[in-house]
Amino acid sequence: MESFISVKNVSFSYGKDTVLDNISLEIEKGKFTALLGHNGCGKSTMAKLFNALLLPDKGTISVDGIVPETEDEVYEIRKKVGLVLQNPDNQLVATIVEEDVAFGCENLGVNPREIRERVDKALKAVNMYEYRRHAPHKLSGGQKQRVAIAGIIAMQPECIVLDEPTAMLDPQGRKEVTDTIRFLNREYGITIILITHYMDEAVLADRVIVMDKGSILTQGNPSEVFSQAELLREHSLDIPQSAQLIHMLKKNGIKTDTLPLKPDECIRLLEEMLAGTDFRLC
């Protein structure tokens, strides 16, 4: 495994309040990682540490081998790791979509011709090119968030950290954003870190890390994490509805080794069960 971000024994406090307590984890290059946990567990603080907006009180964080100890190193990390916030209105600064997407490139000193190429490519990547001359404030929530993501893409980061980007969106807006995230990871090989409390978003990831009270509770691929239903419930965390249904069926005597995490997988399993091909009573 090639790590892009390496977190070693990191602690962080806001005044006297300890938010992260001796955390260690690895983010694999080119992979899609979901970070789960209750509000206040330290997820958003981790996002800012990944981007070097915050620096740890103890321990070290390296991004692509760079430890942020000087201003130049912090600058390099922010070029490599883009951060998308929960509320897109906090990242939209211009009156025209394409000008907003160009803003970050202009701050990086990219020449105008290349900015034009980057903006067009970024807007096409998030399927917002036809809205390039629209006013951002007239867009839907999902469209605004995709424009905010395009602004990060245009700066050509190797990693994008998204801090609960769908929390303020309706189901259609959530789908637009999650489809965009998966496309960027799959087609461009961008390392994705999605901070979310939606289990149906977490199951799309290659790896899930669950945080609780400033520590890592558990981690692994989605099947490994969500098979630990009792552990998650003990910490008042949910599991995907499909997995929850199968756990309930198991408690009532139905045996199956399969744990579906997505609705279509659950439907197929239930069809097999009803056909009597994949389960038996105790």
PDB file of C-alpha atoms in Angstrom:
ATOM      1  CA  MET A   1       0.000   0.000   0.000  1.00  0.00           C
ATOM      2  CA  GLU A   2       1.363   3.411  -1.022  1.00  0.00           C
ATOM      3  CA  SER A   3       0.288   6.025   1.502  1.00  0.00           C
ATOM      4  CA  PHE A   4      -0.481   9.518   0.315  1.00  0.00           C
ATOM      5  CA  ILE A   5      -1.284  10.893   3.780  1.00  0.00           C
ATOM      6  CA  SER A   6       0.334   9.408   6.879  1.00  0.00           C
ATOM      7  CA  VAL A   7      -0.891  10.368  10.356  1.00  0.00           C
ATOM      8  CA  LYS A   8       1.352   9.322  13.246  1.00  0.00           C
ATOM      9  CA  ASN A   9       0.282   9.679  16.911  1.00  0.00           C
ATOM     10  CA  VAL A  10      -1.503  12.975  16.292  1.00  0.00           C
ATOM     11  CA  SER A  11      -3.263  14.902  19.045  1.00  0.00           C
ATOM     12  CA  PHE A  12      -5.044  18.237  18.744  1.00  0.00           C
ATOM     13  CA  SER A  13      -6.900  20.480  21.183  1.00  0.00           C
ATOM     14  CA  TYR A  14      -8.946  23.655  21.006  1.00  0.00           C
ATOM     15  CA  GLY A  15      -7.849  25.306  24.214  1.00  0.00           C
ATOM     16  CA  LYS A  16      -8.495  22.781  26.996  1.00  0.00           C
ATOM     17  CA  ASP A  17     -10.790  20.621  24.843  1.00  0.00           C
ATOM     18  CA  THR A  18      -8.957  17.625  23.362  1.00  0.00           C
ATOM     19  CA  VAL A  19     -10.477  16.832  19.969  1.00  0.00           C
ATOM     20  CA  LEU A  20      -8.000  14.221  18.684  1.00  0.00           C
ATOM     21  CA  ASP A  21      -6.175  11.838  20.971  1.00  0.00           C
ATOM     22  CA  ASN A  22      -3.080  10.032  19.661  1.00  0.00           C
ATOM     23  CA  ILE A  23      -4.538   9.118  16.254  1.00  0.00           C
ATOM     24  CA  SER A  24      -2.595   7.147  13.637  1.00  0.00           C
ATOM     25  CA  LEU A  25      -3.923   6.261  10.189  1.00  0.00           C
ATOM     26  CA  GLU A  26      -2.906   5.954   6.546  1.00  0.00           C
ATOM     27  CA  ILE A  27      -4.716   7.275   3.470  1.00  0.00           C
ATOM     28  CA  GLU A  28      -3.847   5.208   0.418  1.00  0.00           C
ATOM     29  CA  LYS A  29      -2.941   7.019  -2.800  1.00  0.00           C
ATOM     30  CA  GLY A  30      -5.628   6.926  -5.468  1.00  0.00           C
ATOM     31  CA  LYS A  31      -8.241   5.364  -3.191  1.00  0.00           C
ATOM     32  CA  PHE A  32     -11.642   6.545  -1.972  1.00  0.00           C
ATOM     33  CA  THR A  33     -11.741   6.710   1.839  1.00  0.00           C
ATOM     34  CA  ALA A  34     -14.822   7.556   3.921  1.00  0.00           C
ATOM     35  CA  LEU A  35     -14.437   9.028   7.414  1.00  0.00           C
ATOM     36  CA  LEU A  36     -17.439   8.471   9.693  1.00  0.00           C
ATOM     37  CA  GLY A  37     -18.441   9.538  13.181  1.00  0.00           C
ATOM     38  CA  HIS A  38     -20.745  11.667  15.313  1.00  0.00           C
ATOM     39  CA  ASN A  39     -20.630  15.457  15.262  1.00  0.00           C
ATOM     40  CA  GLY A  40     -17.791  16.543  17.517  1.00  0.00           C
ATOM     41  CA  CYS A  41     -15.754  13.346  17.108  1.00  0.00           C
ATOM     42  CA  GLY A  42     -12.931  15.179  15.309  1.00  0.00           C
ATOM     43  CA  LYS A  43     -13.751  14.536  11.620  1.00  0.00           C
ATOM     44  CA  SER A  44     -13.681  18.172  10.501  1.00  0.00           C
ATOM     45  CA  THR A  45     -10.502  18.784  12.485  1.00  0.00           C
ATOM     46  CA  MET A  46      -8.911  15.869  10.611  1.00  0.00           C
ATOM     47  CA  ALA A  47      -9.977  17.475   7.311  1.00  0.00           C
ATOM     48  CA  LYS A  48      -8.210  20.715   8.209  1.00  0.00           C
ATOM     49  CA  LEU A  49      -5.106  18.814   9.331  1.00  0.00           C
ATOM     50  CA  PHE A  50      -4.989  16.927   6.013  1.00  0.00           C
ATOM     51  CA  ASN A  51      -4.992  20.289   4.218  1.00  0.00           C
ATOM     52  CA  ALA A  52      -2.546  21.948   6.685  1.00  0.00           C
ATOM     53  CA  LEU A  53      -5.131  24.559   7.647  1.00  0.00           C
ATOM     54  CA  LEU A  54      -4.381  23.272  11.153  1.00  0.00           C
ATOM     55  CA  LEU A  55      -1.170  21.758  12.466  1.00  0.00           C
ATOM     56  CA  PRO A  56      -1.101  19.023  15.145  1.00  0.00           C
ATOM     57  CA  ASP A  57      -0.213  19.766  18.756  1.00  0.00           C
ATOM     58  CA  LYS A  58       1.611  16.421  18.936  1.00  0.00           C
ATOM     59  CA  GLY A  59       2.621  13.836  16.367  1.00  0.00           C
ATOM     60  CA  THR A  60       3.197  14.293  12.645  1.00  0.00           C
ATOM     61  CA  ILE A  61       1.198  14.387   9.431  1.00  0.00           C
ATOM     62  CA  SER A  62       2.968  13.937   6.109  1.00  0.00           C
ATOM     63  CA  VAL A  63       1.332  14.488   2.719  1.00  0.00           C
ATOM     64  CA  ASP A  64       3.082  12.799  -0.192  1.00  0.00           C
ATOM     65  CA  GLY A  65       6.192  12.735   1.997  1.00  0.00           C
ATOM     66  CA  ILE A  66       5.944  16.418   2.993  1.00  0.00           C
ATOM     67  CA  VAL A  67       5.696  17.374   6.674  1.00  0.00           C
ATOM     68  CA  PRO A  68       4.307  20.938   7.059  1.00  0.00           C
ATOM     69  CA  GLU A  69       7.028  22.641   9.077  1.00  0.00           C
ATOM     70  CA  THR A  70       7.681  25.741   6.943  1.00  0.00           C
ATOM     71  CA  GLU A  71       5.420  28.124   5.000  1.00  0.00           C
ATOM     72  CA  ASP A  72       6.679  26.676   1.716  1.00  0.00           C
ATOM     73  CA  GLU A  73       5.812  23.144   2.850  1.00  0.00           C
ATOM     74  CA  VAL A  74       2.335  24.259   3.952  1.00  0.00           C
ATOM     75  CA  TYR A  75       1.852  25.885   0.538  1.00  0.00           C
ATOM     76  CA  GLU A  76       2.913  22.693  -1.254  1.00  0.00           C
ATOM     77  CA  ILE A  77       0.488  20.609   0.792  1.00  0.00           C
ATOM     78  CA  ARG A  78      -2.403  22.949   0.006  1.00  0.00           C
ATOM     79  CA  LYS A  79      -1.600  22.586  -3.693  1.00  0.00           C
ATOM     80  CA  LYS A  80      -1.752  18.811  -3.334  1.00  0.00           C
ATOM     81  CA  VAL A  81      -4.838  18.583  -1.090  1.00  0.00           C
ATOM     82  CA  GLY A  82      -7.984  20.503  -1.978  1.00  0.00           C
ATOM     83  CA  LEU A  83     -10.696  21.037   0.641  1.00  0.00           C
ATOM     84  CA  VAL A  84     -14.436  21.217  -0.129  1.00  0.00           C
ATOM     85  CA  LEU A  85     -16.571  22.549   2.717  1.00  0.00           C
ATOM     86  CA  GLN A  86     -20.075  21.590   3.845  1.00  0.00           C
ATOM     87  CA  ASN A  87     -21.754  24.796   2.663  1.00  0.00           C
ATOM     88  CA  PRO A  88     -20.847  25.625  -0.963  1.00  0.00           C
ATOM     89  CA  ASP A  89     -21.882  29.248  -0.435  1.00  0.00           C
ATOM     90  CA  ASN A  90     -18.785  29.618   1.747  1.00  0.00           C
ATOM     91  CA  GLN A  91     -16.561  28.787  -1.258  1.00  0.00           C
ATOM     92  CA  LEU A  92     -18.332  30.638  -4.076  1.00  0.00           C
ATOM     93  CA  VAL A  93     -16.865  34.128  -4.414  1.00  0.00           C
ATOM     94  CA  ALA A  94     -17.599  35.348  -7.965  1.00  0.00           C
ATOM     95  CA  THR A  95     -20.776  36.396  -9.783  1.00  0.00           C
ATOM     96  CA  ILE A  96     -20.231  34.039 -12.755  1.00  0.00           C
ATOM     97  CA  VAL A  97     -19.605  30.285 -12.481  1.00  0.00           C
ATOM     98  CA  GLU A  98     -16.510  30.152 -14.708  1.00  0.00           C
ATOM     99  CA  GLU A  99     -14.943  33.105 -12.871  1.00  0.00           C
ATOM    100  CA  ASP A 100     -15.507  31.321  -9.584  1.00  0.00           C
ATOM    101  CA  VAL A 101     -13.827  28.149 -10.851  1.00  0.00           C
ATOM    102  CA  ALA A 102     -10.880  30.250 -12.095  1.00  0.00           C
ATOM    103  CA  PHE A 103     -10.379  32.017  -8.751  1.00  0.00           C
ATOM    104  CA  GLY A 104      -8.050  29.462  -7.160  1.00  0.00           C
ATOM    105  CA  CYS A 105      -5.914  29.152 -10.306  1.00  0.00           C
ATOM    106  CA  GLU A 106      -5.504  32.920 -10.427  1.00  0.00           C
ATOM    107  CA  ASN A 107      -4.251  32.888  -6.837  1.00  0.00           C
ATOM    108  CA  LEU A 108      -1.729  30.217  -7.814  1.00  0.00           C
ATOM    109  CA  GLY A 109      -0.409  32.443 -10.596  1.00  0.00           C
ATOM    110  CA  VAL A 110      -1.417  30.140 -13.459  1.00  0.00           C
ATOM    111  CA  ASN A 111      -1.213  31.878 -16.848  1.00  0.00           C
ATOM    112  CA  PRO A 112      -4.574  32.982 -18.346  1.00  0.00           C
ATOM    113  CA  ARG A 113      -4.523  30.575 -21.307  1.00  0.00           C
ATOM    114  CA  GLU A 114      -3.961  27.589 -19.050  1.00  0.00           C
ATOM    115  CA  ILE A 115      -6.620  28.849 -16.625  1.00  0.00           C
ATOM    116  CA  ARG A 116      -9.134  28.841 -19.487  1.00  0.00           C
ATOM    117  CA  GLU A 117      -8.252  25.235 -20.327  1.00  0.00           C
ATOM    118  CA  ARG A 118      -8.378  24.136 -16.676  1.00  0.00           C
ATOM    119  CA  VAL A 119     -11.731  25.820 -16.015  1.00  0.00           C
ATOM    120  CA  ASP A 120     -13.372  24.238 -19.066  1.00  0.00           C
ATOM    121  CA  LYS A 121     -11.979  20.817 -18.222  1.00  0.00           C
ATOM    122  CA  ALA A 122     -13.034  21.076 -14.549  1.00  0.00           C
ATOM    123  CA  LEU A 123     -16.577  22.159 -15.397  1.00  0.00           C
ATOM    124  CA  LYS A 124     -16.918  19.315 -17.890  1.00  0.00           C
ATOM    125  CA  ALA A 125     -15.632  16.854 -15.280  1.00  0.00           C
ATOM    126  CA  VAL A 126     -18.473  17.797 -12.900  1.00  0.00           C
ATOM    127  CA  ASN A 127     -21.017  18.100 -15.734  1.00  0.00           C
ATOM    128  CA  MET A 128     -21.501  21.850 -15.207  1.00  0.00           C
ATOM    129  CA  TYR A 129     -19.945  23.241 -18.413  1.00  0.00           C
ATOM    130  CA  GLU A 130     -23.292  24.409 -19.814  1.00  0.00           C
ATOM    131  CA  TYR A 131     -23.760  26.552 -16.693  1.00  0.00           C
ATOM    132  CA  ARG A 132     -20.398  28.302 -17.029  1.00  0.00           C
ATOM    133  CA  ARG A 133     -21.953  31.743 -17.601  1.00  0.00           C
ATOM    134  CA  HIS A 134     -24.679  31.382 -14.985  1.00  0.00           C
ATOM    135  CA  ALA A 135     -24.778  33.189 -11.651  1.00  0.00           C
ATOM    136  CA  PRO A 136     -23.851  30.768  -8.836  1.00  0.00           C
ATOM    137  CA  HIS A 137     -26.597  32.038  -6.537  1.00  0.00           C
ATOM    138  CA  LYS A 138     -29.234  30.894  -9.055  1.00  0.00           C
ATOM    139  CA  LEU A 139     -28.039  27.274  -9.011  1.00  0.00           C
ATOM    140  CA  SER A 140     -29.442  24.429  -6.926  1.00  0.00           C
ATOM    141  CA  GLY A 141     -27.553  23.206  -3.864  1.00  0.00           C
ATOM    142  CA  GLY A 142     -26.134  20.198  -5.703  1.00  0.00           C
ATOM    143  CA  GLN A 143     -25.065  22.355  -8.640  1.00  0.00           C
ATOM    144  CA  LYS A 144     -23.363  24.842  -6.315  1.00  0.00           C
ATOM    145  CA  GLN A 145     -21.449  22.052  -4.633  1.00  0.00           C
ATOM    146  CA  ARG A 146     -20.317  20.712  -8.009  1.00  0.00           C
ATOM    147  CA  VAL A 147     -19.089  24.184  -8.954  1.00  0.00           C
ATOM    148  CA  ALA A 148     -17.160  24.340  -5.662  1.00  0.00           C
ATOM    149  CA  ILE A 149     -15.619  20.937  -6.503  1.00  0.00           C
ATOM    150  CA  ALA A 150     -14.752  22.190 -10.005  1.00  0.00           C
ATOM    151  CA  GLY A 151     -12.887  25.108  -8.444  1.00  0.00           C
ATOM    152  CA  ILE A 152     -10.754  22.622  -6.521  1.00  0.00           C
ATOM    153  CA  ILE A 153     -10.246  20.376  -9.579  1.00  0.00           C
ATOM    154  CA  ALA A 154      -9.012  23.342 -11.622  1.00  0.00           C
ATOM    155  CA  MET A 155      -6.118  23.740  -9.169  1.00  0.00           C
ATOM    156  CA  GLN A 156      -5.137  20.145 -10.064  1.00  0.00           C
ATOM    157  CA  PRO A 157      -4.771  18.644  -6.570  1.00  0.00           C
ATOM    158  CA  GLU A 158      -3.808  15.024  -6.113  1.00  0.00           C
ATOM    159  CA  CYS A 159      -6.283  14.637  -3.264  1.00  0.00           C
ATOM    160  CA  ILE A 160      -9.684  16.147  -2.497  1.00  0.00           C
ATOM    161  CA  VAL A 161     -11.051  16.204   1.057  1.00  0.00           C
ATOM    162  CA  LEU A 162     -14.810  16.760   1.227  1.00  0.00           C
ATOM    163  CA  ASP A 163     -16.152  17.756   4.643  1.00  0.00           C
ATOM    164  CA  GLU A 164     -19.803  16.612   4.709  1.00  0.00           C
ATOM    165  CA  PRO A 165     -20.439  18.081   1.234  1.00  0.00           C
ATOM    166  CA  THR A 166     -23.978  16.663   0.999  1.00  0.00           C
ATOM    167  CA  ALA A 167     -25.220  17.555   4.498  1.00  0.00           C
ATOM    168  CA  MET A 168     -27.259  20.538   3.239  1.00  0.00           C
ATOM    169  CA  LEU A 169     -28.545  18.918   0.040  1.00  0.00           C
ATOM    170  CA  ASP A 170     -31.722  17.111  -0.965  1.00  0.00           C
ATOM    171  CA  PRO A 171     -31.507  13.496  -2.243  1.00  0.00           C
ATOM    172  CA  GLN A 172     -31.035  14.569  -5.871  1.00  0.00           C
ATOM    173  CA  GLY A 173     -28.272  16.997  -4.900  1.00  0.00           C
ATOM    174  CA  ARG A 174     -26.591  14.288  -2.815  1.00  0.00           C
ATOM    175  CA  LYS A 175     -26.648  11.914  -5.789  1.00  0.00           C
ATOM    176  CA  GLU A 176     -25.157  14.547  -8.097  1.00  0.00           C
ATOM    177  CA  VAL A 177     -22.274  15.151  -5.705  1.00  0.00           C
ATOM    178  CA  THR A 178     -21.563  11.485  -4.886  1.00  0.00           C
ATOM    179  CA  ASP A 179     -21.654  10.575  -8.592  1.00  0.00           C
ATOM    180  CA  THR A 180     -19.120  13.353  -9.220  1.00  0.00           C
ATOM    181  CA  ILE A 181     -16.862  12.143  -6.406  1.00  0.00           C
ATOM    182  CA  ARG A 182     -16.862   8.568  -7.716  1.00  0.00           C
ATOM    183  CA  PHE A 183     -16.177   9.774 -11.267  1.00  0.00           C
ATOM    184  CA  LEU A 184     -13.177  11.865 -10.192  1.00  0.00           C
ATOM    185  CA  ASN A 185     -11.729   8.956  -8.252  1.00  0.00           C
ATOM    186  CA  ARG A 186     -12.356   6.385 -10.978  1.00  0.00           C
ATOM    187  CA  GLU A 187     -11.490   8.407 -14.099  1.00  0.00           C
ATOM    188  CA  TYR A 188      -8.821  10.794 -12.815  1.00  0.00           C
ATOM    189  CA  GLY A 189      -7.286   8.703 -10.028  1.00  0.00           C
ATOM    190  CA  ILE A 190      -7.744  11.525  -7.514  1.00  0.00           C
ATOM    191  CA  THR A 191      -7.414  10.415  -3.903  1.00  0.00           C
ATOM    192  CA  ILE A 192     -10.772  11.075  -2.231  1.00  0.00           C
ATOM    193  CA  ILE A 193     -11.455  11.537   1.481  1.00  0.00           C
ATOM    194  CA  LEU A 194     -15.176  11.888   2.124  1.00  0.00           C
ATOM    195  CA  ILE A 195     -16.266  12.967   5.596  1.00  0.00           C
ATOM    196  CA  THR A 196     -19.905  12.024   6.010  1.00  0.00           C
ATOM    197  CA  HIS A 197     -22.553  10.716   8.374  1.00  0.00           C
ATOM    198  CA  TYR A 198     -24.555   9.085   5.585  1.00  0.00           C
ATOM    199  CA  MET A 199     -23.972   5.338   5.596  1.00  0.00           C
ATOM    200  CA  ASP A 200     -25.146   4.935   1.995  1.00  0.00           C
ATOM    201  CA  GLU A 201     -22.313   7.237   0.954  1.00  0.00           C
ATOM    202  CA  ALA A 202     -19.725   5.421   3.046  1.00  0.00           C
ATOM    203  CA  VAL A 203     -20.483   2.063   1.384  1.00  0.00           C
ATOM    204  CA  LEU A 204     -19.274   3.521  -1.937  1.00  0.00           C
ATOM    205  CA  ALA A 205     -15.742   3.918  -0.559  1.00  0.00           C
ATOM    206  CA  ASP A 206     -12.800   1.527  -0.814  1.00  0.00           C
ATOM    207  CA  ARG A 207     -12.112   1.975   2.890  1.00  0.00           C
ATOM    208  CA  VAL A 208     -14.072   3.240   5.878  1.00  0.00           C
ATOM    209  CA  ILE A 209     -12.574   4.781   9.014  1.00  0.00           C
ATOM    210  CA  VAL A 210     -14.926   5.245  11.985  1.00  0.00           C
ATOM    211  CA  MET A 211     -14.051   7.842  14.625  1.00  0.00           C
ATOM    212  CA  ASP A 212     -15.470   8.206  18.119  1.00  0.00           C
ATOM    213  CA  LYS A 213     -14.498  10.781  20.756  1.00  0.00           C
ATOM    214  CA  GLY A 214     -11.264  11.745  19.050  1.00  0.00           C
ATOM    215  CA  SER A 215     -10.014   8.207  18.424  1.00  0.00           C
ATOM    216  CA  ILE A 216     -10.262   5.547  15.737  1.00  0.00           C
ATOM    217  CA  LEU A 217     -13.031   3.109  16.659  1.00  0.00           C
ATOM    218  CA  THR A 218     -12.598   0.729  13.730  1.00  0.00           C
ATOM    219  CA  GLN A 219     -11.514   0.703  10.088  1.00  0.00           C
ATOM    220  CA  GLY A 220     -11.441  -1.565   7.056  1.00  0.00           C
ATOM    221  CA  ASN A 221     -13.352  -2.088   3.843  1.00  0.00           C
ATOM    222  CA  PRO A 222     -17.113  -1.380   4.047  1.00  0.00           C
ATOM    223  CA  SER A 223     -18.040  -5.044   4.575  1.00  0.00           C
ATOM    224  CA  GLU A 224     -15.520  -5.423   7.401  1.00  0.00           C
ATOM    225  CA  VAL A 225     -16.697  -2.261   9.152  1.00  0.00           C
ATOM    226  CA  PHE A 226     -20.461  -2.723   8.797  1.00  0.00           C
ATOM    227  CA  SER A 227     -20.329  -6.376   9.801  1.00  0.00           C
ATOM    228  CA  GLN A 228     -19.487  -5.032  13.286  1.00  0.00           C
ATOM    229  CA  ALA A 229     -23.079  -4.031  13.901  1.00  0.00           C
ATOM    230  CA  GLU A 230     -22.994  -4.486  17.672  1.00  0.00           C
ATOM    231  CA  LEU A 231     -19.836  -2.418  18.099  1.00  0.00           C
ATOM    232  CA  LEU A 232     -21.299   0.407  16.043  1.00  0.00           C
ATOM    233  CA  ARG A 233     -24.595   0.294  17.925  1.00  0.00           C
ATOM    234  CA  GLU A 234     -22.751   0.432  21.259  1.00  0.00           C
ATOM    235  CA  HIS A 235     -21.376   3.773  20.089  1.00  0.00           C
ATOM    236  CA  SER A 236     -24.786   4.951  18.799  1.00  0.00           C
ATOM    237  CA  LEU A 237     -23.728   4.659  15.167  1.00  0.00           C
ATOM    238  CA  ASP A 238     -25.938   3.352  12.393  1.00  0.00           C
ATOM    239  CA  ILE A 239     -25.239   0.794   9.700  1.00  0.00           C
ATOM    240  CA  PRO A 240     -26.614   0.859   6.136  1.00  0.00           C
ATOM    241  CA  GLN A 241     -30.304  -0.074   5.981  1.00  0.00           C
ATOM    242  CA  SER A 242     -29.605  -3.074   3.733  1.00  0.00           C
ATOM    243  CA  ALA A 243     -27.084  -4.486   6.212  1.00  0.00           C
ATOM    244  CA  GLN A 244     -29.402  -3.714   9.122  1.00  0.00           C
ATOM    245  CA  LEU A 245     -32.213  -5.735   7.494  1.00  0.00           C
ATOM    246  CA  ILE A 246     -29.955  -8.771   7.020  1.00  0.00           C
ATOM    247  CA  HIS A 247     -28.707  -8.555  10.633  1.00  0.00           C
ATOM    248  CA  MET A 248     -32.348  -8.563  11.789  1.00  0.00           C
ATOM    249  CA  LEU A 249     -33.113 -11.609   9.627  1.00  0.00           C
ATOM    250  CA  LYS A 250     -30.098 -13.425  11.070  1.00  0.00           C
ATOM    251  CA  LYS A 251     -31.343 -12.750  14.593  1.00  0.00           C
ATOM    252  CA  ASN A 252     -34.614 -14.374  13.596  1.00  0.00           C
ATOM    253  CA  GLY A 253     -33.001 -17.589  12.447  1.00  0.00           C
ATOM    254  CA  ILE A 254     -32.105 -17.007   8.826  1.00  0.00           C
ATOM    255  CA  LYS A 255     -28.524 -17.887   7.946  1.00  0.00           C
ATOM    256  CA  THR A 256     -26.512 -16.254   5.204  1.00  0.00           C
ATOM    257  CA  ASP A 257     -22.833 -15.380   4.867  1.00  0.00           C
ATOM    258  CA  THR A 258     -23.606 -12.455   2.583  1.00  0.00           C
ATOM    259  CA  LEU A 259     -23.849  -8.884   3.916  1.00  0.00           C
ATOM    260  CA  PRO A 260     -25.376  -6.570   1.304  1.00  0.00           C
ATOM    261  CA  LEU A 261     -24.525  -2.903   1.731  1.00  0.00           C
ATOM    262  CA  LYS A 262     -26.472  -1.403  -1.176  1.00  0.00           C
ATOM    263  CA  PRO A 263     -30.214  -1.666  -1.922  1.00  0.00           C
ATOM    264  CA  ASP A 264     -29.749  -3.525  -5.216  1.00  0.00           C
ATOM    265  CA  GLU A 265     -27.486  -6.074  -3.498  1.00  0.00           C
ATOM    266  CA  CYS A 266     -30.086  -6.543  -0.754  1.00  0.00           C
ATOM    267  CA  ILE A 267     -32.877  -7.066  -3.272  1.00  0.00           C
ATOM    268  CA  ARG A 268     -30.895  -9.749  -5.098  1.00  0.00           C
ATOM    269  CA  LEU A 269     -30.141 -11.547  -1.826  1.00  0.00           C
ATOM    270  CA  LEU A 270     -33.780 -11.451  -0.718  1.00  0.00           C
ATOM    271  CA  GLU A 271     -34.860 -12.836  -4.089  1.00  0.00           C
ATOM    272  CA  GLU A 272     -32.400 -15.719  -3.619  1.00  0.00           C
ATOM    273  CA  MET A 273     -33.669 -16.274  -0.093  1.00  0.00           C
ATOM    274  CA  LEU A 274     -37.271 -16.393  -1.251  1.00  0.00           C
ATOM    275  CA  ALA A 275     -36.274 -18.872  -3.946  1.00  0.00           C
ATOM    276  CA  GLY A 276     -34.781 -21.030  -1.194  1.00  0.00           C
ATOM    277  CA  THR A 277     -31.289 -21.116  -2.727  1.00  0.00           C
ATOM    278  CA  ASP A 278     -29.136 -19.228  -0.272  1.00  0.00           C
ATOM    279  CA  PHE A 279     -30.467 -19.619   3.252  1.00  0.00           C
ATOM    280  CA  ARG A 280     -31.676 -22.150   5.747  1.00  0.00           C
ATOM    281  CA  LEU A 281     -33.490 -21.997   9.056  1.00  0.00           C
ATOM    282  CA  CYS A 282     -31.655 -22.882  12.281  1.00  0.00           C
TER     283      CYS A 282
END
